[in-house]
Amino acid sequence: MEKRVTFKGWLLPLCLIAPQVVISAVFFFYPAGQAVWQSLFIPDPFGLSSRFVGLGNFEYLLGDPYYRSAFVTTAIFSTLVTLTAMVPALFLAVLADRLVKSAGVYRTLLIWPYAVAPAVAGVLWLFMFNTRVGVVAWYLGQLGYDWNHVLNEGEAMGLVVVASSWGRISYNFLFFFAALQAVPRSIIEAAAIDGARFWRRFFTIVLPLLSPTTFFLLVVNVVYAFFETFGVIHTITSGGPQQATTILVYKVFSDGFVGQDLGSSAAQSVILLVVVGLLTVVQFKFVEKRVHY
Amino acid sequence: MATVDLDNIKKRFGNTEVIKGVSLSVQDGEFIVIVGPSGCGKSTLLRMVAGLETISEGELRINGQRANEREPMDRDIAMVFQNYALYPHMSVAQNMGYGLKIAGLPKPEIAAKVAEAAKLLQLTDLLDRKPKQLSGGQRQRVAMGRAIVRAPSVFLFDEPLSNLDAKLRVQMRLEIRELQSKLGITSLYVTHDQVEAMTMADRMIVMNAGVAEQIGTPLDVYERPETLFAAQFIGSPSMNVIEAEARDGMLHFADITLPAPSGITGPVMLGVRPEHLAPDPEGPIEMQVLLAEPLGANTLLHGRLTSGAGFTASLPGVHRVAPGEGALRLSIEAGNMHLFDAKTGRRIG
Ligand SMILES: Nc1ncnc2c1ncn2[C@@H]1O[C@H](COP(=O)(O)OP(=O)(O)O)[C@@H](O)[C@H]1O
Ligand SMILES: [Mg+2]
């Protein structure tokens, strides 16, 4: 029997949910409302007054080729980050799951990168790939490859993707590993007796059973790639070269705080909010159908 | 169609020896039940035959061929697990056809074989369901179906009925036995339930702490248990055991004296099954009855001997015993005394 607690009055329940409501209000609803409000105005160059323009900011944005290319960049970037963060994590988790001896040691080592703050990770990768003093860049030079992410757009994208995904691999690894451990042994054994060898079992039995975890991580990693990679991009490329690594969030920052165009920046935040909302709805509607709980 | 030979099979987990040398030759088509209390190593033994555990020592032969090193998929076996281990994301039909699909059979052939097995197990209407939409008994059938579609040489069962309710268990036990004799597939069946072992086995292995105490037909084990453990484990209610002393061709315990088989002296354990006692005013055994359990066809009387030892008798029909006044004299039916060495527990007469 499930035990349910029922409250008689309304005061206690209200007090219990109040902290959550207050925090959401202060840190989400209020700023979101502000953003919506501000997106309807254009401030004058000195920031002393602002003029109501209705949907003018949005109209301008949708016609702006730079903004549209930031959309494409974001799509590429978040797809790459999600894949780079999840596929190796799953692979490592499968290997760690097979370990009998010293599994704990490997597990701990694999979790460490998660403890490194994204911006710090960015700096680490930046140093390694620095065109003049970076270790990796130097070795690549020895091999005859001229690494220069400051000028090369593809290399810049590659570097921010790797730097953003690196720490996430640990996070995803933890979830995949726990999920793998939860797959009942006897099901795997039944499949082995049915004739399926390791990788066949993996693709036909294990992977489908992991799908709730995979789905959860997909949502979480896409949101991460959208919003939390700002620090990495800021330290490594600052959105360059030629805006090649300017994702939507970075553009909100650079237009608003560097370019001081607060109206456009606010309009971009609103669009971003809608995009992520839509994405989440799409994920739950279409991907979840293929998930076996 | 297969024989299975276990030749002094041992299993160690680290330093603990869990299976201490089991030998057995299973004939083609034979139904062998491995029975014993929980933790005695039944599953481990079965899993070694399946290839899910490595064999530490000894040789396993399937059809006369050494199989120790073969992978589970190369042993031509099928196994039914205690929790059924159905693939939760597949339909009943997919569950049953998985092995055939892996084997690379064409789709129509898989469908035909699955349909045939489903008919045999009355699963035809359920083929499109997922395991979680089935009852326990239906899941059990699907697990059986998955095992039989592949027409393996050997069936392995690890307590397949222990998650079912009592009535279904009785029914499924008949069905499994019927199916097995129809298909004629060599089977090893693990259970902790001695009734299952008695009713299903061609031969059974009574296991205790990693040792095969006795291997024989159910009636063999019942009528002539080789060890004290086998004697007490098989039969319900379990056998009465009394410490006794053999002297001058007689058995002495408390103030009771019985004729003993010749050539036995010293401390012995005397075993008598409750159902081999008969009420007899002249009988040598006096029991103080404390509790009567009427089962209808017979009555279980629980009580104490004058020595204080617990004792149970199972008498045909209904016996009413008022508390306090239940002194009952009993005699042992001829030829139904079992004597065991007090130290080793081995049968001596
Ligand atoms: N993987 C294992 N590692 C260590 N000990 C084990 C392992 N599997 C089983 N055992 C031990 O072996 C003994 C027999 O277990 P098992 O074969 O499962 O018993 P049963 O099936 O008769 O209940 C138990 O004492 C159990 O603790
Ligand atoms: Mg077991």
XYZ file of C-alpha atoms and ligand atoms in Angstrom:
670
model
C 0.000 0.000 0.000
C 1.148 3.460 -0.850
C 1.184 5.820 2.061
C -0.217 9.231 1.350
C -0.124 12.207 3.606
C -3.175 14.392 3.500
C -3.210 17.913 4.872
C -6.382 19.360 6.336
C -5.778 23.093 6.208
C -4.128 25.145 3.461
C -1.563 27.061 5.501
C 0.962 24.260 5.995
C 0.927 23.097 2.361
C 1.370 26.685 1.287
C 4.376 27.103 3.593
C 5.883 23.894 2.257
C 5.752 24.934 -1.384
C 6.495 28.596 -0.696
C 10.341 28.359 -0.918
C 10.125 26.695 -4.320
C 7.597 29.208 -5.557
C 9.586 32.175 -4.252
C 12.816 30.946 -5.810
C 11.129 30.318 -9.148
C 9.510 33.724 -8.998
C 12.693 35.622 -8.156
C 15.063 33.779 -10.442
C 12.842 32.714 -13.293
C 9.460 34.403 -13.632
C 10.621 37.904 -12.749
C 13.646 37.939 -15.137
C 11.624 36.192 -17.838
C 8.899 38.799 -17.480
C 11.508 41.555 -17.594
C 12.964 40.044 -20.753
C 9.564 39.905 -22.431
C 8.875 43.500 -21.415
C 12.247 44.820 -22.525
C 12.089 42.995 -25.827
C 9.347 45.428 -26.798
C 11.582 48.523 -26.467
C 14.653 50.008 -28.062
C 16.833 52.036 -25.666
C 18.516 55.152 -26.977
C 22.318 55.042 -27.505
C 22.984 56.554 -24.081
C 20.613 54.223 -22.252
C 18.691 57.118 -20.751
C 15.311 56.436 -22.269
C 13.683 53.791 -24.373
C 11.145 53.740 -27.120
C 8.307 51.249 -27.506
C 8.629 49.331 -30.767
C 6.202 46.440 -30.327
C 7.496 43.373 -32.120
C 10.073 45.446 -33.984
C 13.013 43.763 -32.270
C 11.776 40.323 -33.288
C 11.118 41.449 -36.849
C 14.629 42.796 -37.122
C 16.170 39.627 -35.641
C 14.404 37.262 -37.987
C 15.659 39.273 -40.942
C 19.209 39.389 -39.567
C 21.532 36.892 -41.370
C 23.924 36.863 -38.371
C 21.114 35.813 -36.102
C 19.989 33.096 -38.480
C 23.509 31.737 -38.731
C 23.692 31.661 -34.915
C 20.678 29.345 -35.077
C 22.488 26.976 -37.425
C 25.646 27.162 -35.312
C 23.638 26.309 -32.212
C 22.029 23.320 -33.911
C 25.408 21.956 -35.039
C 27.086 22.738 -31.728
C 24.435 21.181 -29.507
C 24.148 18.064 -31.669
C 27.919 17.581 -31.577
C 28.183 18.268 -27.846
C 25.336 15.882 -27.030
C 26.852 13.122 -29.156
C 30.397 13.683 -27.922
C 29.226 13.740 -24.330
C 26.968 10.690 -24.543
C 28.503 8.150 -26.924
C 31.934 7.854 -25.245
C 30.205 7.892 -21.847
C 28.071 4.921 -22.835
C 31.072 3.105 -24.266
C 33.122 3.652 -21.098
C 30.193 2.598 -18.923
C 29.842 -0.643 -20.896
C 33.545 -1.358 -20.440
C 33.451 -0.489 -16.729
C 30.387 -2.688 -16.295
C 32.357 -5.663 -17.636
C 35.157 -5.131 -15.129
C 35.287 -7.488 -12.226
C 38.485 -6.316 -10.570
C 39.189 -2.764 -9.403
C 36.029 -1.438 -11.039
C 35.825 1.132 -8.240
C 39.164 2.705 -9.138
C 38.281 3.171 -12.788
C 34.873 4.500 -11.873
C 36.349 7.123 -9.550
C 38.924 8.189 -12.130
C 36.231 8.497 -14.774
C 34.183 10.762 -12.532
C 36.936 13.265 -11.828
C 36.575 15.472 -14.912
C 33.068 16.357 -13.760
C 34.581 18.138 -10.779
C 36.305 20.645 -13.069
C 34.314 23.831 -13.624
C 33.416 24.439 -17.303
C 35.372 27.686 -17.554
C 38.439 26.053 -16.008
C 38.061 23.146 -18.412
C 37.924 25.732 -21.186
C 41.204 27.244 -20.034
C 42.819 23.785 -19.822
C 41.870 22.929 -23.358
C 42.830 26.394 -24.505
C 46.344 25.916 -23.126
C 46.718 22.504 -24.687
C 45.675 23.763 -28.081
C 47.211 27.237 -27.887
C 48.669 27.927 -31.324
C 51.982 29.100 -29.911
C 52.590 27.281 -26.608
C 50.005 24.461 -26.602
C 51.288 20.899 -26.168
C 48.786 19.309 -28.486
C 49.158 22.036 -31.089
C 52.936 21.496 -30.976
C 52.644 17.738 -31.502
C 50.188 18.289 -34.308
C 52.750 20.666 -35.800
C 55.379 17.923 -35.566
C 53.032 15.659 -37.468
C 52.748 18.296 -40.136
C 49.334 19.604 -39.168
C 49.093 23.331 -38.696
C 46.556 23.775 -35.887
C 45.055 27.211 -35.643
C 41.638 27.470 -34.097
C 41.952 31.236 -33.939
C 41.625 31.406 -37.700
C 40.084 28.088 -38.721
C 36.330 27.945 -38.077
C 36.071 24.147 -38.114
C 38.936 23.765 -35.659
C 37.417 26.393 -33.394
C 34.112 24.530 -33.385
C 35.872 21.234 -32.738
C 37.764 22.653 -29.803
C 34.743 24.200 -28.061
C 32.773 21.008 -28.627
C 35.465 18.851 -27.065
C 36.052 21.263 -24.199
C 32.314 21.456 -23.488
C 31.724 17.716 -23.707
C 34.758 16.517 -21.797
C 33.431 17.040 -18.270
C 29.950 15.937 -19.267
C 31.252 12.518 -20.251
C 31.783 11.828 -16.545
C 28.287 12.927 -15.653
C 26.721 10.803 -18.385
C 29.024 7.916 -17.523
C 27.666 7.857 -13.981
C 24.076 7.603 -15.168
C 24.809 5.009 -17.837
C 26.861 2.967 -15.423
C 24.129 2.943 -12.803
C 21.565 2.024 -15.440
C 23.742 -0.813 -16.728
C 24.146 -2.180 -13.230
C 20.384 -2.159 -12.866
C 19.808 -4.371 -15.911
C 18.861 -7.747 -14.420
C 21.698 -10.250 -14.855
C 19.306 -13.028 -15.716
C 17.990 -11.170 -18.764
C 21.500 -10.847 -20.130
C 22.120 -14.497 -19.341
C 18.903 -15.523 -21.050
C 20.036 -13.648 -24.157
C 23.437 -15.333 -24.003
C 21.763 -18.733 -23.837
C 19.515 -17.663 -26.713
C 22.705 -17.320 -28.719
C 23.378 -13.579 -28.703
C 27.023 -12.601 -28.299
C 28.199 -9.491 -26.515
C 27.536 -6.721 -29.041
C 24.364 -8.347 -30.308
C 23.099 -8.447 -26.741
C 24.162 -4.864 -26.297
C 22.199 -3.552 -29.250
C 19.097 -5.743 -28.960
C 18.672 -6.040 -25.181
C 20.826 -3.652 -23.165
C 20.416 -0.509 -25.233
C 16.593 -0.734 -25.312
C 16.567 -1.294 -21.552
C 18.745 1.786 -21.104
C 16.369 3.964 -23.095
C 14.807 5.790 -20.123
C 18.295 6.852 -19.030
C 19.341 7.717 -22.566
C 16.247 9.850 -23.004
C 16.784 11.665 -19.734
C 20.426 12.350 -20.616
C 19.432 13.523 -24.076
C 17.176 16.218 -22.619
C 19.682 17.223 -19.966
C 22.623 17.373 -22.382
C 20.782 19.406 -24.989
C 19.824 21.912 -22.316
C 23.441 21.907 -21.146
C 24.742 22.540 -24.657
C 22.291 25.402 -25.091
C 22.839 27.214 -21.824
C 25.784 26.072 -19.785
C 28.544 26.114 -22.364
C 28.810 29.875 -22.250
C 31.916 29.843 -20.035
C 33.785 27.478 -22.324
C 33.030 29.470 -25.459
C 33.828 32.740 -23.765
C 37.258 31.586 -22.587
C 38.302 29.709 -25.730
C 36.946 31.562 -28.764
C 34.696 34.400 -27.596
C 32.317 33.298 -30.314
C 34.834 33.641 -33.134
C 36.368 33.334 -35.606
C 33.804 35.077 -37.826
C 31.064 34.179 -35.300
C 31.696 30.507 -36.124
C 31.165 29.528 -32.490
C 28.549 32.116 -31.597
C 25.640 30.099 -30.307
C 22.343 31.734 -29.382
C 23.205 32.191 -25.722
C 26.540 33.707 -26.598
C 24.859 36.136 -28.956
C 22.451 37.204 -26.220
C 25.484 38.074 -24.154
C 27.546 39.756 -26.839
C 24.666 41.817 -28.264
C 23.357 42.790 -24.851
C 26.466 43.378 -22.763
C 29.107 44.027 -25.405
C 26.911 45.639 -28.036
C 24.607 47.285 -25.442
C 21.554 46.532 -27.556
C 19.382 45.494 -24.635
C 16.138 45.380 -26.583
C 17.472 42.933 -29.167
C 19.214 40.928 -26.470
C 15.951 40.614 -24.555
C 14.100 39.576 -27.688
C 16.756 36.903 -28.288
C 16.290 35.568 -24.759
C 12.581 35.292 -25.350
C 13.145 33.393 -28.602
C 15.640 31.127 -26.857
C 13.111 30.394 -24.144
C 10.521 29.436 -26.728
C 12.990 27.295 -28.702
C 14.040 25.277 -25.651
C 10.439 24.917 -24.581
C 9.530 23.577 -28.019
C 12.530 21.272 -28.099
C 11.595 19.753 -24.776
C 8.012 19.255 -25.882
C 9.202 17.615 -29.103
C 11.554 15.342 -27.206
C 8.872 14.214 -24.822
C 6.288 13.757 -27.555
C 8.321 11.891 -30.142
C 11.336 10.405 -28.476
C 9.504 9.171 -25.437
C 7.283 6.989 -27.582
C 10.300 4.855 -28.305
C 11.306 4.587 -24.665
C 10.500 1.459 -22.699
C 10.024 2.168 -19.054
C 18.449 -35.729 -27.687
C 21.400 -35.655 -25.398
C 23.177 -37.173 -22.471
C 24.809 -35.023 -19.824
C 27.690 -36.250 -17.683
C 29.029 -34.486 -14.626
C 32.351 -35.880 -13.546
C 33.392 -34.778 -10.058
C 32.367 -31.181 -10.727
C 33.584 -28.609 -8.219
C 33.033 -24.886 -7.861
C 34.997 -22.429 -5.800
C 34.158 -18.760 -5.290
C 37.487 -17.414 -4.080
C 38.452 -19.715 -1.265
C 35.037 -21.104 -0.447
C 34.160 -24.353 -2.094
C 30.473 -24.201 -2.921
C 30.159 -27.436 -4.921
C 32.325 -30.147 -3.485
C 32.476 -32.707 -6.242
C 29.232 -33.847 -7.855
C 29.106 -36.743 -10.312
C 26.059 -37.730 -12.296
C 25.192 -39.365 -15.600
C 21.966 -38.150 -17.121
C 20.375 -40.427 -19.694
C 18.848 -39.152 -22.889
C 15.350 -37.823 -22.184
C 15.674 -38.181 -18.432
C 14.113 -35.649 -16.029
C 16.540 -34.997 -13.193
C 15.519 -32.881 -10.212
C 18.166 -31.214 -8.094
C 16.617 -30.616 -4.679
C 17.996 -29.161 -1.480
C 17.622 -26.301 0.956
C 18.314 -22.719 -0.053
C 22.015 -21.939 -0.430
C 23.159 -25.532 -0.897
C 24.498 -24.844 -4.397
C 21.690 -26.042 -6.678
C 21.668 -22.955 -8.868
C 25.446 -22.894 -9.025
C 25.492 -26.488 -10.253
C 22.853 -25.751 -12.879
C 24.600 -22.575 -13.991
C 27.808 -24.517 -14.512
C 25.944 -26.831 -16.852
C 24.519 -23.767 -18.621
C 27.936 -22.153 -18.982
C 26.984 -19.128 -16.875
C 29.567 -20.063 -14.237
C 32.979 -21.497 -14.953
C 33.697 -24.988 -13.675
C 36.552 -24.913 -11.157
C 37.343 -28.598 -11.380
C 35.993 -31.732 -12.992
C 34.522 -32.344 -16.413
C 31.145 -31.650 -17.957
C 30.237 -33.667 -21.033
C 27.216 -33.039 -23.223
C 26.624 -35.924 -25.631
C 29.957 -37.330 -24.568
C 31.834 -34.188 -25.621
C 33.736 -32.085 -23.120
C 31.796 -28.834 -22.706
C 33.646 -27.045 -19.861
C 35.030 -24.347 -22.128
C 32.027 -23.905 -24.399
C 30.089 -20.641 -24.287
C 26.413 -20.895 -23.226
C 25.284 -20.339 -26.824
C 27.414 -23.235 -28.014
C 25.991 -25.816 -25.618
C 22.602 -26.292 -27.283
C 20.707 -25.737 -24.049
C 17.731 -23.644 -23.004
C 17.083 -22.322 -19.537
C 14.007 -21.166 -17.630
C 14.869 -18.723 -14.870
C 13.193 -18.245 -11.520
C 12.183 -14.672 -12.381
C 11.523 -15.775 -16.002
C 14.014 -13.194 -17.351
C 11.734 -12.207 -20.212
C 12.890 -9.340 -22.416
C 10.618 -6.550 -21.149
C 10.713 -4.489 -24.350
C 9.666 -7.331 -26.633
C 6.270 -8.866 -27.272
C 5.578 -12.469 -26.347
C 6.178 -13.523 -29.946
C 9.461 -11.605 -30.093
C 10.555 -13.076 -26.788
C 9.954 -16.568 -28.050
C 11.479 -15.922 -31.461
C 14.607 -14.103 -30.274
C 16.840 -17.172 -30.253
C 15.662 -18.223 -33.707
C 16.243 -14.727 -35.036
C 19.787 -14.789 -33.678
C 20.257 -18.178 -35.335
C 19.358 -16.467 -38.606
C 16.173 -18.363 -39.453
C 13.941 -16.767 -42.090
C 11.008 -14.797 -40.707
C 8.157 -17.083 -41.877
C 9.896 -20.061 -40.307
C 10.316 -18.211 -37.006
C 6.649 -17.222 -37.054
C 5.605 -20.815 -37.724
C 7.709 -22.227 -34.896
C 6.553 -19.548 -32.468
C 2.936 -20.198 -33.411
C 3.387 -23.914 -32.872
C 4.944 -23.453 -29.436
C 2.306 -20.863 -28.534
C -0.423 -23.335 -29.380
C 1.195 -25.991 -27.249
C 1.299 -23.574 -24.306
C -2.049 -21.854 -24.931
C -0.355 -18.534 -25.595
C -1.792 -17.908 -29.044
C -3.997 -15.015 -27.940
C -1.194 -13.334 -26.049
C 1.488 -13.196 -28.731
C 1.276 -9.419 -29.132
C 1.380 -8.587 -25.437
C 4.376 -7.303 -23.548
C 5.568 -9.323 -20.521
C 4.313 -6.741 -18.049
C 0.769 -7.228 -19.364
C 0.835 -10.902 -18.384
C 0.032 -12.728 -15.174
C 2.692 -14.745 -13.370
C 1.476 -18.009 -14.815
C 1.408 -16.613 -18.342
C 4.943 -15.247 -17.982
C 6.019 -18.650 -16.829
C 4.513 -20.140 -19.985
C 6.280 -17.614 -22.180
C 9.573 -18.511 -20.530
C 8.794 -22.151 -21.281
C 7.883 -21.243 -24.841
C 11.138 -19.403 -25.323
C 12.941 -22.533 -24.182
C 11.089 -25.003 -26.398
C 10.960 -23.128 -29.735
C 14.669 -23.612 -30.172
C 14.311 -27.385 -29.694
C 17.458 -27.597 -27.561
C 19.213 -30.793 -26.497
C 18.941 -29.970 -22.810
C 16.419 -28.024 -20.714
C 17.572 -26.340 -17.552
C 15.054 -25.059 -15.009
C 15.995 -22.959 -11.983
C 13.052 -22.971 -9.564
C 10.635 -22.029 -12.343
C 7.526 -22.387 -10.205
C 8.577 -20.758 -6.964
C 6.955 -17.419 -7.833
C 3.526 -18.928 -8.518
C 0.693 -19.516 -6.083
C 0.173 -23.015 -4.739
C -2.629 -24.058 -7.057
C -0.949 -22.844 -10.208
C 2.241 -24.534 -9.082
C 0.542 -27.917 -8.966
C -0.957 -27.359 -12.394
C 2.254 -26.086 -14.002
C 4.258 -28.910 -12.533
C 2.043 -31.379 -14.372
C 2.210 -29.338 -17.570
C 5.975 -29.104 -17.505
C 6.291 -32.819 -16.941
C 3.823 -33.607 -19.708
C 5.552 -31.273 -22.126
C 8.950 -32.694 -21.308
C 7.916 -36.275 -21.892
C 6.143 -35.301 -25.098
C 9.263 -33.582 -26.406
C 11.614 -36.125 -24.854
C 14.234 -33.525 -23.998
C 16.819 -34.236 -21.319
C 16.097 -31.938 -18.363
C 17.732 -30.703 -15.202
C 15.288 -29.094 -12.817
C 16.231 -27.217 -9.647
C 13.831 -26.817 -6.745
C 13.875 -26.461 -2.986
C 10.429 -28.050 -2.768
C 10.624 -31.742 -1.979
C 7.054 -32.329 -3.183
C 8.011 -31.001 -6.617
C 11.042 -33.243 -6.570
C 9.029 -36.303 -5.571
C 6.285 -35.751 -8.138
C 8.375 -34.693 -11.137
C 11.672 -36.496 -11.021
C 12.752 -39.576 -12.902
C 15.729 -39.365 -10.601
C 16.656 -36.747 -8.067
C 19.829 -35.434 -6.528
C 19.418 -34.475 -2.891
C 21.965 -31.742 -2.267
C 23.242 -30.397 1.017
C 26.050 -27.864 1.450
C 27.532 -28.558 -1.969
C 27.436 -32.327 -1.634
C 25.124 -34.742 -3.423
C 23.756 -36.691 -0.465
C 21.884 -39.164 -2.605
C 21.045 -39.738 -6.247
C 18.120 -41.998 -7.041
C 14.484 -42.319 -7.993
C 12.019 -40.556 -5.697
C 10.824 -43.863 -4.242
C 14.397 -45.037 -3.695
C 15.181 -41.932 -1.733
C 11.945 -42.123 0.190
C 12.177 -45.787 1.035
C 15.879 -46.113 1.479
C 17.467 -42.751 2.277
C 21.239 -43.058 2.224
C 21.883 -40.281 4.691
C 20.159 -38.700 7.650
C 19.883 -35.468 5.686
C 18.139 -37.092 2.731
C 15.893 -38.931 5.142
C 14.730 -35.735 6.827
C 14.587 -33.568 3.721
C 12.416 -35.864 1.628
C 8.940 -36.695 2.910
C 6.374 -34.512 4.590
C 6.021 -34.217 7.513
C 9.669 -34.970 7.904
C 11.035 -38.127 9.457
C 11.245 -38.511 13.236
C 14.801 -39.033 14.368
C 15.669 -40.393 17.796
C 19.062 -40.876 19.385
C 19.356 -44.526 20.407
C 21.892 -47.063 21.532
C 22.318 -50.489 19.906
C 23.285 -53.224 22.370
C 23.009 -57.018 22.232
C 20.840 -56.947 19.111
C 18.428 -54.487 20.686
C 17.841 -50.740 20.302
C 17.456 -48.754 23.475
C 16.153 -45.238 23.837
C 14.545 -43.725 26.908
C 12.745 -46.673 28.495
C 11.932 -48.220 25.144
C 13.543 -51.289 23.659
C 13.161 -52.462 20.075
C 14.714 -55.321 18.152
C 17.643 -54.064 16.067
C 19.156 -55.458 12.883
C 22.052 -57.728 13.675
C 25.642 -56.589 13.738
C 25.044 -53.042 14.935
C 26.358 -51.689 18.215
C 26.946 -48.272 19.664
C 25.140 -44.957 19.326
C 22.823 -44.733 16.308
C 20.117 -42.458 14.960
C 16.793 -44.157 14.517
C 14.515 -42.699 11.850
C 10.801 -43.390 11.556
C 8.468 -41.642 9.134
C 5.309 -40.287 10.790
C 3.145 -42.176 8.301
C 4.752 -45.498 9.275
C 3.378 -45.410 12.799
C 0.191 -47.147 13.804
C -1.889 -46.799 16.973
C -1.369 -49.942 19.046
C -2.261 -50.301 22.756
C 0.603 -52.800 23.055
C 3.035 -50.610 21.018
C 6.508 -49.833 22.370
C 6.344 -46.070 21.843
C 4.411 -43.792 24.106
C 3.748 -40.291 22.889
C 2.247 -37.392 24.811
C 0.085 -35.636 22.174
C 0.244 -31.846 22.341
C -1.371 -30.823 19.095
C -3.527 -32.464 16.475
C -3.704 -31.179 12.899
C -6.627 -32.744 11.077
C -5.958 -32.716 7.339
C -9.089 -34.608 6.418
C -7.690 -37.791 4.938
C -5.249 -38.081 7.793
C -4.352 -36.393 11.053
C -0.954 -35.137 12.160
C -0.309 -35.634 15.847
C 2.557 -33.630 17.312
C 3.868 -34.429 20.755
C 6.715 -35.661 22.928
C 8.144 -39.004 23.883
C 8.704 -39.789 27.534
C 12.350 -38.811 26.960
C 11.145 -35.343 25.987
C 12.098 -35.645 22.299
C 9.664 -34.151 19.776
C 7.721 -36.703 17.765
C 5.124 -36.625 15.007
C 2.710 -39.296 13.864
C 0.468 -39.220 10.814
C -2.554 -41.446 11.257
C -5.242 -42.172 8.696
C -8.692 -40.669 9.270
C -9.736 -38.259 11.972
C -8.299 -38.426 15.478
C -9.639 -36.159 18.108
C -7.378 -35.587 21.049
C -8.456 -33.535 24.013
C -5.592 -31.456 25.412
C -3.897 -33.025 28.431
C -5.288 -36.492 28.108
C -3.441 -37.413 24.958
C -1.203 -40.340 25.822
C -0.985 -42.549 22.758
C 0.824 -45.820 22.232
C 2.234 -46.501 18.809
C 4.022 -49.272 17.014
C 6.348 -49.012 14.019
C 5.224 -50.818 10.878
C 7.540 -53.662 10.054
C 10.513 -52.849 7.841
C 10.145 -49.103 8.228
C 12.938 -48.359 10.632
C 15.953 -46.474 9.297
C 19.242 -46.579 11.164
C 21.991 -44.066 10.614
C 25.490 -43.769 11.994
C 25.332 -41.175 14.764
C 28.585 -39.530 13.626
C 28.595 -39.657 9.827
C 24.841 -39.705 9.231
C 25.318 -42.586 6.753
C 22.746 -45.328 6.571
C 23.704 -48.470 8.406
C 20.495 -50.458 8.352
N 28.863 -15.246 -7.467
C 29.038 -15.771 -6.240
N 30.076 -15.390 -5.471
C 30.256 -15.902 -4.234
N 29.459 -16.799 -3.667
C 28.396 -17.223 -4.370
C 28.121 -16.724 -5.688
N 26.993 -17.314 -6.140
C 26.585 -18.148 -5.157
N 27.428 -18.093 -4.093
C 27.306 -18.884 -2.861
O 27.206 -20.214 -3.204
C 26.281 -20.872 -2.395
C 25.262 -21.607 -3.226
O 24.456 -20.683 -3.897
P 23.295 -21.118 -4.869
O 23.829 -22.079 -5.864
O 22.651 -19.894 -5.397
O 22.311 -21.857 -3.871
P 20.837 -22.375 -4.129
O 20.480 -22.143 -5.551
O 20.896 -23.819 -3.774
O 19.957 -21.618 -3.187
C 25.669 -19.837 -1.464
O 26.274 -19.954 -0.214
C 26.021 -18.533 -2.124
O 26.236 -17.557 -1.151
Mg 18.980 -20.897 -6.389
